[in-house]
C-alpha cells in the first residue's frame, strides 16, 4: 500500500463527532474544524483550562465548571460549591427569567441524598447544549425556547509555542457572547459565582474583598486560616472587564438552604444583586460565596460579549505524593517545591490584572497558534489527536517548580500523580513539549544527566524532588529510557543548536550510553541481550528489536554528538558498533515478517515476548524518524514489520478479546493491541500489559506507519483512538493509561512530524519538509519553540512546485538549507524572503531536493520564505 | 372525578419499562408482569438480594454482582474482586468458548487506570442482555450469536409474609437455566467465582475449604486474621446442588495479572479447572478466590438448571455509626449488637446447608407470595411500586439485632445508615412491615414505648442502641411521630388482637398522647398550636392540618384502646376532645380549597408553611383510612383538599422549577412537590424541603387519592415516581430521600390497602374489602402476617356479586364478620368455607354490606371462603 490522497481517506470511515462549525470570532477564520458534541456525548467531557504548571479547572460538556484541580494536586470529580455562570434576561414588556448557563443534566441521577448540589443543579437550565472543542479553545452553545437570546461561551487559557511564561498563567478566561436575534430590546445579566476556597479543603475564615483595578473589577478571595507556607493556602480572583456590573462580596450565611434560596430570589427578581460589602471573615468551616455580574442591554440584532477571569494562586506546591511502591513515603508535610508562576505573581488578583492588561495580545497570539495548527492538511481526527493531547502539558501530570524546571509524572490518579517523576521510558514517547516548549524540555535533560546519572552511567529512571534528595533505589536502569534519553539530548541539541548545552551534558550522556556495555551489551556486539528493564515494568532478556533499535539509534546520535564536542574516537567507535549491531540485530530477530525476541527461555520465564509481534518493536525506528536519522534497520524489513504490526495487532472490535489485564478498549471499540502471537507460541504468562491498548503506542505506531507511507493505516489507527474518546465513552481531553492525562499520549505530536516530514537542524541550519500526503496543496504547522513556529505550505501540479515557510511567532529562525520533496524535471530554484529574491542553488540528494542558500537567512516573525522550482 | 375502570387507566399514559414477559418456571403462572429493562435502562439497576437483617448483594442490570453490602454496613459501589458467573460452552465438533455471564459493559468507561477490574471486565460478555425484575425475583436473559444456548438467570432470596425467620436468611440463590435450541449436543460449564472476604476489608490469611455435604458441595471461606468478636470477621460460602461439578479451592497467587490469566486460560480450555486443594492460608493482605462449576451436557432441545448459593455470616454487627449530628459519636469500636440470624447459624456453610435442605419449600412459598401479590388488579406501575419498595425491609436500612428486635435507619448513605434509628415520624409512612411482618413491627412499638417514652410522656423520636444506652438528648419531641406512634400501636393491636400487647404498652401510650396537653395543645381544644417539631426537621407553629389531623386520629384510636383496657373515662375524654378539635381545626385552617397553617407570623419566621398547599396536610387522614377510622375531618373538605394537593403540587415537568434544596426530580421528570403557594404569600424562606419531591409522600398522597376515589390521579402520581426510577435515571430498587432505600417509600404498601379497601380487626374478627376499581373482576393480595396472607377475588355483574377469600399461607385467620361492597337489590347471602355452607346473614350498614357469620370461622392455610349475594 502506498501514499493515498487525503480526500479519499477522509471519506473512508466515520470519525465520531467532528464537523465544521461556524466560528464567530473575528480573529479566527470563517470556518474551523471544531469537534462537536451533543446529547449523550457531553457527559464525559472535561476540557482542562489552565497553563503549564498551574493546574486546571475543567469545562464540562454542559458548560459546567468541574474537576477543580488548581491547588497543585489532581482531584478528579472535585467540585466547588455554588460556582457557576448564570443568566438573567427580560425581553421588553416580558417577564424576567433566570437560568444557570448550562444545558440540562442528563441521567443517571445518582446520589444517596439526591444529586450532588454544588452547582445549584435544581435551578432551570438550557434545554439544549452543544460543546465544541479545539484545544486550547472550548465553546459551549446554549439554546432554549424560553430564552430570547443566542448564547455562546468561549473559554481558554493562553498558549503560545515557545512562550512558556505566557503559556503558564493560572487563569481561566471566559467570553460570554449574547446575541439578540429578535425584535425587542432585551435586558440581561451574565453572572459568575465562585466559592472562596482560599484555604482549599480546610474551609472557613474566608474574606472576599471587592476590588476596583482600572477597568478590571471583581472579588479577591483570601483566608488567613492557614499559615502563609501551608500547601492549601492560596487566593482566588473572580473578575470582569465589563463596564456595567452588579456584584456582592458574599451570599447570605444562614442555615439550611438559606444562602442559595436568598441568592436566587435576589438574582431572579431583576438580575441585580443586593450588594453585601464584606465586613468580616466567614465563620470557621464555612466558605463565603461571591458573585459578579455583567449588565447588558441588547437592541434587536445586537451582540455583546462579557469577559470573565477566574484566577488562582496556590504558591506552596508540595511533594505530597506517597511513593511507598518505590520504597519511600513522603511525610505528611513533604518538602515545598513551589510554583514557577508564584515567582511572578503575588496573588490571584495580580494574575488577573496581568492577564487582563495583556488580554488582547494573549488571545490574539493563542488564536494565531491555533489557526496555524488547524491549517494543517490532515483529517479531522489527526488534528484532534494532536491538539487535544497537547493539553497534557498543562494538567497536573506536569508542573513547574519554583526552580524553573519542568517536572512530570507519567499521568495522574484521580487524586495523586502516578508515577513520579520524569520517567525516562514513558517520556520517550512524548514529542510535543520538545517541539513546542523546547526550553522546558531541556530542563528534563538537565535533571536526567546532572542529577540522575551516576559515575557508572547508571541513570535512575525516576526523579526525586526537590533535586538533591536521595536517589530512588530501584535496582534496574531502564534500557529503553536510558537509550532514549541519549537520543533526546541529540534532539534538543539539534533543535536549539546550543553547543554549550551539549557540552554540559555530553560527559554524562556518554557514560549513560556506554553503561550499556556493562549492563546490556557486555560483549559489545551492538545488540542488547542482558536484563533489560523497560516501559512494561518488567525485564526483557536476550536480543529484541524494541531495545535493539533504540540502542542503535542512541549510538548513531551519540556519534554525531561526540563529533560535535570533539570526541572523534568515540564517534568512530559508536559508528562501528552501530554497523555491527544493525546487522546482528536484523539477523538475530527478523522472522521473515517482523522482528521477534530471540530468547530461548521466552516461554519458560515470565513476562517475555518470544515469538510475539510487539507493537513497540520499532520504537527506536520511530524515534529515528523523529530526529531525522532515517532507517536504523533495513528499510524493507522495517516497512514489512510495521505493516505486520498493523495487520496483526489492530483490531476493529474487542468483543471477543480476553484481557485479564488493564482495560482501555473493550466491546465494539477498535484499537491496537500491545502484542499478538500470530504464529502461536504465546507464553502462558507473557509480559504484563501485552493484552492492553495504549494510546501512546497507537500514536507512535500510527506516526511510524505514516513515516513509512502507510498513511491510511495510520489515520485508521488514530480514528480508532479518538472514537474511543468520544465524550460518551471517555473524556476526549484525557487519554488514560497508568493514570489520567497520560504523558505517552503526547506521541500524538509525532503525527504532525510524520505527515509533514518536518525536520530542523539548528547546527546545520537545515529546514526540511517531506509531506506524506500527495495533495496538490499541502500545509502544515511546524514549531521549534522559542526561535519560532509557523506554517509550511506547498503547492504542486505536475512538475510545478512552490513552497512557503512562514514564521508566525518567534525570535527568528536561521536557514541555510532546505530539504524538500524531489520533483522530476526541475531545473532551478527561486527563493524569496519577504518578497526579496535571495541566491540559491538546487541539488538532488538521496531522492530529495536540497536548496542551498547563497547565504543563511534569518526568518523573522511575520515574514515568509517562498521557494519555487523552475521547470526544465 | 370518580372511580374509573382500570383498563381505561392502563391505557392513559405510558409507564416506562413494564410489560408482560413469558415466565419459564413451572411453579409460576404462564404470564407475569415483570418490569423489563434493556440497553441504557440497565445501567443503574441494582436489585438487592438478601433477607431481613442480613444485608444484601445486588444483581446488576447486566447480570453482574455489585454493591456487596453483606457485612452489616451499607457500601454502595463496593465490589468483590473476581466474583462473577462464567460460562464455558462447546458444541459437538466445534471450538470451545468462554464468556462471563453478563451482558456487555456500556459507556462511560471511567477510571484513571482503565475501568475497574474486579469482575474481569476485559473478558468477553454477551452482546445482548435483558433484566426482568419483580421483587423478590430478578431475572437476566442473555443472548449472543456466538453462544448456541439460551441462557437465563433467576435470582432471589426467600420472602414469605409472616415468616420473618425464613425471610431473614443471609443468602442469595441463583438458578442458571441453559437451553439447547439447536440440533447438536452441547457441553457446558456454568461457573461461579467468589473472593474470600472473611476478614472483609482487612484482607489476608484466608482459607478456602472444599466441603462435601450430601448433595451440597462447594467452598467454605474463612480467615483467622481477626479475632472472633471483630466486626469484620465472618465467613462466606459458595455452593451448588449440581451433581457434576468442577472446582478449585483457590486461584494462583502469583504477581501482576497471573491469577486472572491462569484461571481464564484453564477455564477456557475445557471448562474444567485444575483443582488446587487448599493446603495453607493466603498471605497477609491477599485474599484467595475460589470457583465452583456445574458441568452439563445438553442434547438438542434439552434444558437444564444449575442452582448456586452464595451465603454469608457476619455475626458481629456493630453500632458503627457516627452520630455527632445528634450529639454523640460512637467509639471506633462501638458496642456489638449482633445479628438475629447468627443466633440460628454458626457460619455461612450452615446457612447454605439450611437453605439447600429447605430450598424447594422456600422457593415454592416465595413464589406463592409473589404470585398472589401479582394477581392483584392494578396497573403495572402500582404493583411495581408496591413490590419494589418491599425490598427496603431487606436492605441495610433495617437490621435485626441478636435481641430479636427490628431496628431501622431512615435510609442509608452510601456507607452509613442515616439517620439512626427507628425515627418515629419517618416510620409513620411505612405500612409494609406492619402488614407483612407485624411481629417485627411490634418490636418497634416495644422500643417506642418501653425505652423511648419517659414518665412525662416525652418520646425521643430516635432510638439509641443497644437498648439501655443513654437516650438521645434532642430538645423536641416530634409531634407527628409521637401521635403517629399512638396510632401505630392501635394498628398493631387491631391486626394481632393481642390484648396483652396492648395492655403492656397502653400506660406509656396514654402518657405519650397526653404529652400533647403540656407541649402542643396546652389549652386542650383538640388543636395543636405549640412548637411542633416534625418530619421536615424544623418546628411548625400554630394550628395546621398535618399535625392537627394526626392528633385527632390519635385521640380516636386512643379512645378505642382505652376502652379495650378498661379505661372508659379516658376514652370518653378523648372522644370529646376529638369532636371539639375536629370542628376547631376545620374552622381554623380551611381556606375554602385546602387546609393551611393558621399562624400569623408564618411569613416573618423561618421555615413555616403559611398559606401554602402542603402535600402532607392530610397525613393523619391517610393514616385514618389505613387503620379503618374513616374521615377525621369533614369528608367534603378532605376530598377537595386532596384534589387540590394533586392539582397544585403535581408537576408534569420540573424544567422550570427553581429548587435550591435537595433534588429528587428534575428536568423532564414528573412528581409531587412537597408544597406550593397557589394563592401567593410564599414565605421568603419556607420550611426546608418545601421545593423537594419525596416518593414516600407521593405514595401517601397517591394512596389517599385512591381512598377518596381519585383513582386515576393516584395512578398518575405513582407512574411519575416509577418513571423516575427507570433503570437509566435511577435504580428501580432504591428510592432515595435522605439516604438510599429510604423507609418513607414503604408507604407504597398503602396503595394496595387503598385499592382493595382491605381492613382487618382481629379483636372484632372483622375482615373487610372495599375495592376502588369498579371492574367486573377484581382481585387483591392481602396480608396480616403470621395468621395469614392470601387473595381476595370479587366478581360483579349488575346485581350479581360473589367474592372469595383465600388463605395462601399462615396459621389461620378468624372471621366473624365481613364488610363488603354494597350491591343494590341483594336479598341474602350464601357463605361457604371449603365448599361447606356456613350460616350467615346480610346487613346493610353505612353503605356497606355486612355479612354476619352464624359462628366465627377460622380460615386455614389453603382453604377459602366464598360469599355470594342472592339477588332479590
Short mmCIF file of N, CA and C in Angstrom, two decimals, chain A residues 44 97 104-105 107-115 117 121-124 146 255-258 260-262 264-265 412-414 416 418 537-538 606-607 655-664 666 669 684-685 688-689 692 728-730 736-740, chain B residues 44 97 104-105 107-115 117 121-124 146 255-258 260-262 264-265 412-414 416 418 537-538 606-607 655-664 666 669 684-685 688-689 692 728-730 736-740:
data_model
loop_
_atom_site.label_atom_id
_atom_site.label_comp_id
_atom_site.label_asym_id
_atom_site.label_seq_id
_atom_site.Cartn_x
_atom_site.Cartn_y
_atom_site.Cartn_z
N UNK A 44 -18.99 12.95 29.43
CA UNK A 44 -17.65 12.73 29.98
C UNK A 44 -16.70 13.90 29.73
N UNK A 97 -36.54 36.09 33.62
CA UNK A 97 -36.25 34.66 33.76
C UNK A 97 -34.78 34.51 34.15
N UNK A 104 -29.11 21.11 30.37
CA UNK A 104 -29.72 20.28 31.41
C UNK A 104 -28.86 19.09 31.79
N UNK A 105 -28.96 18.70 33.04
CA UNK A 105 -28.30 17.47 33.48
C UNK A 105 -28.98 16.28 32.81
N UNK A 107 -29.36 11.86 32.74
CA UNK A 107 -29.21 10.68 33.60
C UNK A 107 -27.81 10.06 33.43
N UNK A 108 -27.36 9.29 34.43
CA UNK A 108 -28.08 8.92 35.65
C UNK A 108 -28.09 10.05 36.67
N UNK A 109 -29.09 10.00 37.53
CA UNK A 109 -29.23 10.96 38.62
C UNK A 109 -28.89 10.26 39.93
N UNK A 110 -27.59 10.14 40.16
CA UNK A 110 -27.14 9.36 41.31
C UNK A 110 -26.99 10.22 42.56
N UNK A 111 -27.00 9.58 43.69
CA UNK A 111 -26.73 10.27 44.94
C UNK A 111 -27.67 9.80 46.03
N UNK A 112 -27.06 9.39 47.15
CA UNK A 112 -27.86 8.86 48.26
C UNK A 112 -28.76 9.93 48.86
N UNK A 113 -28.45 11.20 48.60
CA UNK A 113 -29.25 12.29 49.14
C UNK A 113 -29.73 13.19 48.01
N UNK A 114 -30.04 12.58 46.89
CA UNK A 114 -30.32 13.35 45.68
C UNK A 114 -28.99 13.68 45.00
N UNK A 115 -29.08 14.26 43.82
CA UNK A 115 -27.85 14.53 43.10
C UNK A 115 -27.04 15.60 43.83
N UNK A 117 -25.21 18.85 45.03
CA UNK A 117 -25.85 20.14 44.82
C UNK A 117 -24.90 21.30 44.62
N UNK A 121 -27.90 22.44 40.95
CA UNK A 121 -28.49 21.65 39.86
C UNK A 121 -30.01 21.64 39.87
N UNK A 122 -30.61 22.18 40.92
CA UNK A 122 -32.07 22.24 40.94
C UNK A 122 -32.63 23.48 40.26
N UNK A 123 -31.75 24.33 39.74
CA UNK A 123 -32.23 25.54 39.06
C UNK A 123 -32.40 25.28 37.56
N UNK A 124 -33.28 26.05 36.92
CA UNK A 124 -33.53 25.81 35.48
C UNK A 124 -32.26 25.97 34.65
N UNK A 146 -37.26 29.20 25.87
CA UNK A 146 -37.71 30.17 26.87
C UNK A 146 -36.81 31.39 26.93
N UNK A 255 -28.58 29.20 57.82
CA UNK A 255 -28.53 27.75 57.92
C UNK A 255 -29.30 27.11 56.75
N UNK A 256 -29.34 25.80 56.75
CA UNK A 256 -30.05 25.03 55.73
C UNK A 256 -29.72 25.56 54.33
N UNK A 257 -30.77 25.86 53.55
CA UNK A 257 -30.56 26.27 52.16
C UNK A 257 -30.74 27.78 52.01
N UNK A 258 -30.61 28.51 53.11
CA UNK A 258 -30.87 29.95 53.09
C UNK A 258 -30.03 30.67 52.04
N UNK A 260 -28.52 29.74 49.22
CA UNK A 260 -28.91 29.51 47.83
C UNK A 260 -30.29 30.09 47.55
N UNK A 261 -31.21 29.93 48.50
CA UNK A 261 -32.57 30.43 48.30
C UNK A 261 -32.58 31.95 48.14
N UNK A 262 -31.88 32.62 49.04
CA UNK A 262 -31.91 34.09 49.01
C UNK A 262 -31.15 34.63 47.80
N UNK A 264 -30.86 33.21 44.87
CA UNK A 264 -31.65 33.02 43.65
C UNK A 264 -32.84 33.95 43.60
N UNK A 265 -33.47 34.12 44.76
CA UNK A 265 -34.59 35.03 44.87
C UNK A 265 -34.16 36.44 44.43
N UNK A 412 -1.84 10.94 36.06
CA UNK A 412 -2.34 11.17 37.41
C UNK A 412 -3.44 10.19 37.75
N UNK A 413 -3.38 9.68 38.98
CA UNK A 413 -4.57 9.04 39.53
C UNK A 413 -5.61 10.12 39.74
N UNK A 414 -6.75 9.75 40.30
CA UNK A 414 -7.79 10.77 40.46
C UNK A 414 -7.39 11.80 41.50
N UNK A 416 -3.79 11.90 42.83
CA UNK A 416 -2.35 11.89 43.07
C UNK A 416 -1.64 11.65 41.74
N UNK A 418 0.95 9.87 39.24
CA UNK A 418 1.32 8.46 39.17
C UNK A 418 1.93 8.22 37.81
N UNK A 537 7.51 -2.30 32.72
CA UNK A 537 7.72 -2.51 34.16
C UNK A 537 8.23 -3.91 34.49
N UNK A 538 8.78 -4.57 33.49
CA UNK A 538 9.40 -5.88 33.70
C UNK A 538 10.73 -5.88 32.94
N UNK A 606 8.70 -15.88 32.99
CA UNK A 606 7.55 -14.99 32.93
C UNK A 606 7.85 -13.71 32.15
N UNK A 607 6.82 -13.16 31.57
CA UNK A 607 6.80 -11.76 31.14
C UNK A 607 7.74 -11.45 29.98
N UNK A 655 -14.69 -7.30 21.16
CA UNK A 655 -15.78 -8.07 21.76
C UNK A 655 -15.37 -9.51 22.09
N UNK A 656 -14.44 -10.07 21.34
CA UNK A 656 -14.03 -11.45 21.63
C UNK A 656 -12.62 -11.53 22.22
N UNK A 657 -12.08 -10.41 22.57
CA UNK A 657 -10.72 -10.37 23.13
C UNK A 657 -10.79 -10.68 24.62
N UNK A 658 -9.97 -11.62 25.07
CA UNK A 658 -9.94 -11.95 26.51
C UNK A 658 -8.74 -11.26 27.14
N UNK A 659 -9.02 -10.29 27.99
CA UNK A 659 -7.95 -9.47 28.55
C UNK A 659 -8.03 -9.47 30.08
N UNK A 660 -7.11 -10.20 30.72
CA UNK A 660 -7.12 -10.22 32.19
C UNK A 660 -6.39 -9.02 32.78
N UNK A 661 -5.84 -8.17 31.93
CA UNK A 661 -5.01 -7.06 32.38
C UNK A 661 -5.86 -5.78 32.43
N UNK A 662 -5.21 -4.64 32.30
CA UNK A 662 -5.95 -3.39 32.40
C UNK A 662 -6.71 -3.13 31.10
N UNK A 663 -7.82 -2.39 31.23
CA UNK A 663 -8.76 -2.33 30.11
C UNK A 663 -8.92 -0.89 29.63
N UNK A 664 -8.41 -0.66 28.43
CA UNK A 664 -8.50 0.67 27.83
C UNK A 664 -9.30 0.65 26.53
N UNK A 666 -12.63 -1.90 24.81
CA UNK A 666 -13.45 -3.09 25.02
C UNK A 666 -14.68 -3.05 24.13
N UNK A 669 -15.22 -1.36 20.49
CA UNK A 669 -14.19 -0.39 20.19
C UNK A 669 -13.06 -1.00 19.37
N UNK A 684 2.59 -18.67 28.37
CA UNK A 684 1.44 -18.77 29.26
C UNK A 684 1.24 -17.44 29.99
N UNK A 685 2.34 -16.83 30.42
CA UNK A 685 2.27 -15.53 31.08
C UNK A 685 3.22 -14.57 30.36
N UNK A 688 3.54 -8.44 31.11
CA UNK A 688 2.33 -7.76 31.57
C UNK A 688 2.04 -6.60 30.63
N UNK A 689 0.79 -6.31 30.45
CA UNK A 689 0.27 -5.27 29.57
C UNK A 689 0.12 -5.76 28.12
N UNK A 692 -3.14 -5.29 26.49
CA UNK A 692 -3.73 -3.96 26.66
C UNK A 692 -3.62 -3.11 25.38
N UNK A 728 -18.81 10.34 25.25
CA UNK A 728 -19.75 9.46 25.95
C UNK A 728 -19.00 8.31 26.62
N UNK A 729 -18.04 7.77 25.91
CA UNK A 729 -17.25 6.66 26.46
C UNK A 729 -16.22 7.20 27.45
N UNK A 730 -15.48 8.21 26.98
CA UNK A 730 -14.40 8.79 27.79
C UNK A 730 -14.25 10.25 27.41
N UNK A 736 -6.20 7.95 28.91
CA UNK A 736 -5.83 7.28 30.15
C UNK A 736 -4.92 6.09 29.88
N UNK A 737 -3.89 5.96 30.68
CA UNK A 737 -3.15 4.70 30.67
C UNK A 737 -2.91 4.36 32.14
N UNK A 738 -1.67 4.50 32.62
CA UNK A 738 -1.50 4.33 34.07
C UNK A 738 -1.73 5.70 34.71
N UNK A 739 -2.97 6.17 34.58
CA UNK A 739 -3.31 7.49 35.09
C UNK A 739 -3.96 8.34 34.02
N UNK A 740 -4.62 9.38 34.50
CA UNK A 740 -5.23 10.36 33.60
C UNK A 740 -4.16 11.19 32.90
N UNK B 44 -28.37 1.53 35.92
CA UNK B 44 -28.48 1.87 37.34
C UNK B 44 -29.07 0.73 38.18
N UNK B 97 -15.67 -22.05 23.82
CA UNK B 97 -15.77 -20.60 24.04
C UNK B 97 -16.07 -20.35 25.51
N UNK B 104 -22.67 -7.01 27.91
CA UNK B 104 -21.50 -6.13 27.75
C UNK B 104 -21.61 -4.87 28.60
N UNK B 105 -20.47 -4.39 29.01
CA UNK B 105 -20.42 -3.11 29.70
C UNK B 105 -20.79 -2.00 28.72
N UNK B 107 -20.88 2.39 27.99
CA UNK B 107 -20.26 3.65 28.41
C UNK B 107 -21.05 4.30 29.53
N UNK B 108 -20.39 5.20 30.30
CA UNK B 108 -18.99 5.60 30.15
C UNK B 108 -18.02 4.55 30.69
N UNK B 109 -16.80 4.63 30.16
CA UNK B 109 -15.72 3.74 30.59
C UNK B 109 -14.74 4.56 31.42
N UNK B 110 -15.10 4.78 32.68
CA UNK B 110 -14.31 5.65 33.52
C UNK B 110 -13.21 4.91 34.26
N UNK B 111 -12.24 5.65 34.69
CA UNK B 111 -11.20 5.08 35.53
C UNK B 111 -9.83 5.58 35.14
N UNK B 112 -9.11 6.10 36.12
CA UNK B 112 -7.80 6.67 35.85
C UNK B 112 -6.81 5.60 35.39
N UNK B 113 -7.12 4.35 35.65
CA UNK B 113 -6.23 3.26 35.25
C UNK B 113 -6.99 2.25 34.41
N UNK B 114 -7.90 2.76 33.59
CA UNK B 114 -8.82 1.88 32.88
C UNK B 114 -9.99 1.56 33.80
N UNK B 115 -10.98 0.88 33.25
CA UNK B 115 -12.16 0.62 34.07
C UNK B 115 -11.80 -0.34 35.20
N UNK B 117 -11.36 -3.39 37.60
CA UNK B 117 -11.19 -4.74 37.05
C UNK B 117 -11.74 -5.86 37.92
N UNK B 121 -13.65 -7.44 33.71
CA UNK B 121 -14.41 -6.76 32.65
C UNK B 121 -13.74 -6.83 31.29
N UNK B 122 -12.50 -7.31 31.24
CA UNK B 122 -11.83 -7.45 29.95
C UNK B 122 -12.15 -8.75 29.24
N UNK B 123 -12.94 -9.60 29.88
CA UNK B 123 -13.27 -10.88 29.25
C UNK B 123 -14.55 -10.75 28.43
N UNK B 124 -14.70 -11.61 27.41
CA UNK B 124 -15.88 -11.50 26.55
C UNK B 124 -17.18 -11.66 27.34
N UNK B 146 -22.69 -15.84 19.25
CA UNK B 146 -21.55 -16.75 19.37
C UNK B 146 -21.82 -17.92 20.31
N UNK B 255 2.10 -12.84 41.00
CA UNK B 255 2.09 -11.39 40.97
C UNK B 255 1.34 -10.89 39.74
N UNK B 256 1.30 -9.59 39.57
CA UNK B 256 0.65 -8.95 38.43
C UNK B 256 -0.72 -9.56 38.14
N UNK B 257 -0.95 -9.97 36.90
CA UNK B 257 -2.25 -10.48 36.50
C UNK B 257 -2.22 -12.02 36.41
N UNK B 258 -1.25 -12.65 37.06
CA UNK B 258 -1.09 -14.09 36.92
C UNK B 258 -2.36 -14.86 37.27
N UNK B 260 -5.59 -14.09 37.34
CA UNK B 260 -6.67 -13.99 36.36
C UNK B 260 -6.29 -14.66 35.04
N UNK B 261 -5.05 -14.47 34.63
CA UNK B 261 -4.59 -15.05 33.36
C UNK B 261 -4.66 -16.57 33.41
N UNK B 262 -4.14 -17.13 34.47
CA UNK B 262 -4.07 -18.59 34.55
C UNK B 262 -5.45 -19.19 34.76
N UNK B 264 -8.28 -17.98 33.61
CA UNK B 264 -9.04 -17.92 32.36
C UNK B 264 -8.49 -18.92 31.35
N UNK B 265 -7.18 -19.03 31.32
CA UNK B 265 -6.54 -19.99 30.42
C UNK B 265 -7.05 -21.40 30.74
N UNK B 412 -30.07 4.92 54.04
CA UNK B 412 -28.63 4.77 54.19
C UNK B 412 -27.89 5.72 53.27
N UNK B 413 -26.84 6.34 53.82
CA UNK B 413 -25.86 6.95 52.95
C UNK B 413 -25.16 5.83 52.20
N UNK B 414 -24.19 6.19 51.38
CA UNK B 414 -23.53 5.14 50.61
C UNK B 414 -22.72 4.21 51.50
N UNK B 416 -23.11 4.44 55.32
CA UNK B 416 -23.55 4.51 56.71
C UNK B 416 -25.06 4.69 56.75
N UNK B 418 -28.51 6.37 57.82
CA UNK B 418 -28.81 7.79 58.02
C UNK B 418 -30.32 7.96 57.96
N UNK B 537 -37.85 18.27 59.93
CA UNK B 537 -36.65 18.61 60.72
C UNK B 537 -36.65 20.05 61.22
N UNK B 538 -37.83 20.66 61.22
CA UNK B 538 -37.98 22.01 61.77
C UNK B 538 -39.26 22.01 62.63
N UNK B 606 -38.83 31.86 60.02
CA UNK B 606 -38.33 30.92 59.03
C UNK B 606 -39.09 29.59 59.09
N UNK B 607 -39.10 28.95 57.94
CA UNK B 607 -39.41 27.53 57.84
C UNK B 607 -40.85 27.17 58.20
N UNK B 655 -38.69 21.27 34.56
CA UNK B 655 -37.71 22.02 33.78
C UNK B 655 -37.65 23.49 34.17
N UNK B 656 -38.76 24.04 34.64
CA UNK B 656 -38.76 25.45 35.02
C UNK B 656 -38.85 25.66 36.53
N UNK B 657 -38.74 24.59 37.27
CA UNK B 657 -38.83 24.67 38.74
C UNK B 657 -37.47 25.10 39.30
N UNK B 658 -37.47 26.10 40.14
CA UNK B 658 -36.22 26.55 40.78
C UNK B 658 -36.16 25.97 42.18
N UNK B 659 -35.22 25.06 42.38
CA UNK B 659 -35.14 24.34 43.65
C UNK B 659 -33.75 24.46 44.24
N UNK B 660 -33.61 25.30 45.29
CA UNK B 660 -32.30 25.42 45.92
C UNK B 660 -32.05 24.31 46.93
N UNK B 661 -33.01 23.43 47.12
CA UNK B 661 -32.89 22.39 48.15
C UNK B 661 -32.41 21.08 47.52
N UNK B 662 -32.76 19.98 48.13
CA UNK B 662 -32.28 18.70 47.60
C UNK B 662 -33.09 18.30 46.37
N UNK B 663 -32.47 17.53 45.50
CA UNK B 663 -33.04 17.33 44.18
C UNK B 663 -33.33 15.86 43.93
N UNK B 664 -34.61 15.54 43.90
CA UNK B 664 -35.03 14.17 43.65
C UNK B 664 -35.86 14.05 42.37
N UNK B 666 -36.07 16.29 38.44
CA UNK B 666 -35.57 17.44 37.70
C UNK B 666 -35.83 17.26 36.22
N UNK B 669 -38.76 15.29 34.26
CA UNK B 669 -39.44 14.34 35.13
C UNK B 669 -40.71 14.94 35.73
N UNK B 684 -40.42 33.99 52.33
CA UNK B 684 -39.11 34.09 51.67
C UNK B 684 -38.30 32.82 51.92
N UNK B 685 -38.36 32.31 53.12
CA UNK B 685 -37.69 31.06 53.45
C UNK B 685 -38.70 30.11 54.08
N UNK B 688 -37.85 24.08 55.16
CA UNK B 688 -36.87 23.37 54.34
C UNK B 688 -37.55 22.14 53.77
N UNK B 689 -37.12 21.77 52.58
CA UNK B 689 -37.64 20.64 51.82
C UNK B 689 -38.89 21.01 51.01
N UNK B 692 -38.90 20.24 47.40
CA UNK B 692 -38.42 18.91 47.06
C UNK B 692 -39.57 17.98 46.67
N UNK B 728 -32.34 3.81 34.05
CA UNK B 728 -31.34 4.69 33.44
C UNK B 728 -31.11 5.92 34.32
N UNK B 729 -32.22 6.47 34.82
CA UNK B 729 -32.11 7.65 35.69
C UNK B 729 -31.65 7.23 37.08
N UNK B 730 -32.37 6.24 37.63
CA UNK B 730 -32.09 5.78 38.99
C UNK B 730 -32.40 4.29 39.08
N UNK B 736 -34.72 7.12 46.77
CA UNK B 736 -33.79 7.91 47.58
C UNK B 736 -34.50 9.12 48.17
N UNK B 737 -34.25 9.37 49.44
CA UNK B 737 -34.65 10.65 50.02
C UNK B 737 -33.44 11.11 50.84
N UNK B 738 -33.56 11.08 52.17
CA UNK B 738 -32.34 11.36 52.94
C UNK B 738 -31.62 10.05 53.12
N UNK B 739 -31.15 9.49 52.00
CA UNK B 739 -30.48 8.21 52.01
C UNK B 739 -31.12 7.25 51.02
N UNK B 740 -30.34 6.22 50.73
CA UNK B 740 -30.82 5.14 49.86
C UNK B 740 -31.89 4.31 50.59
#
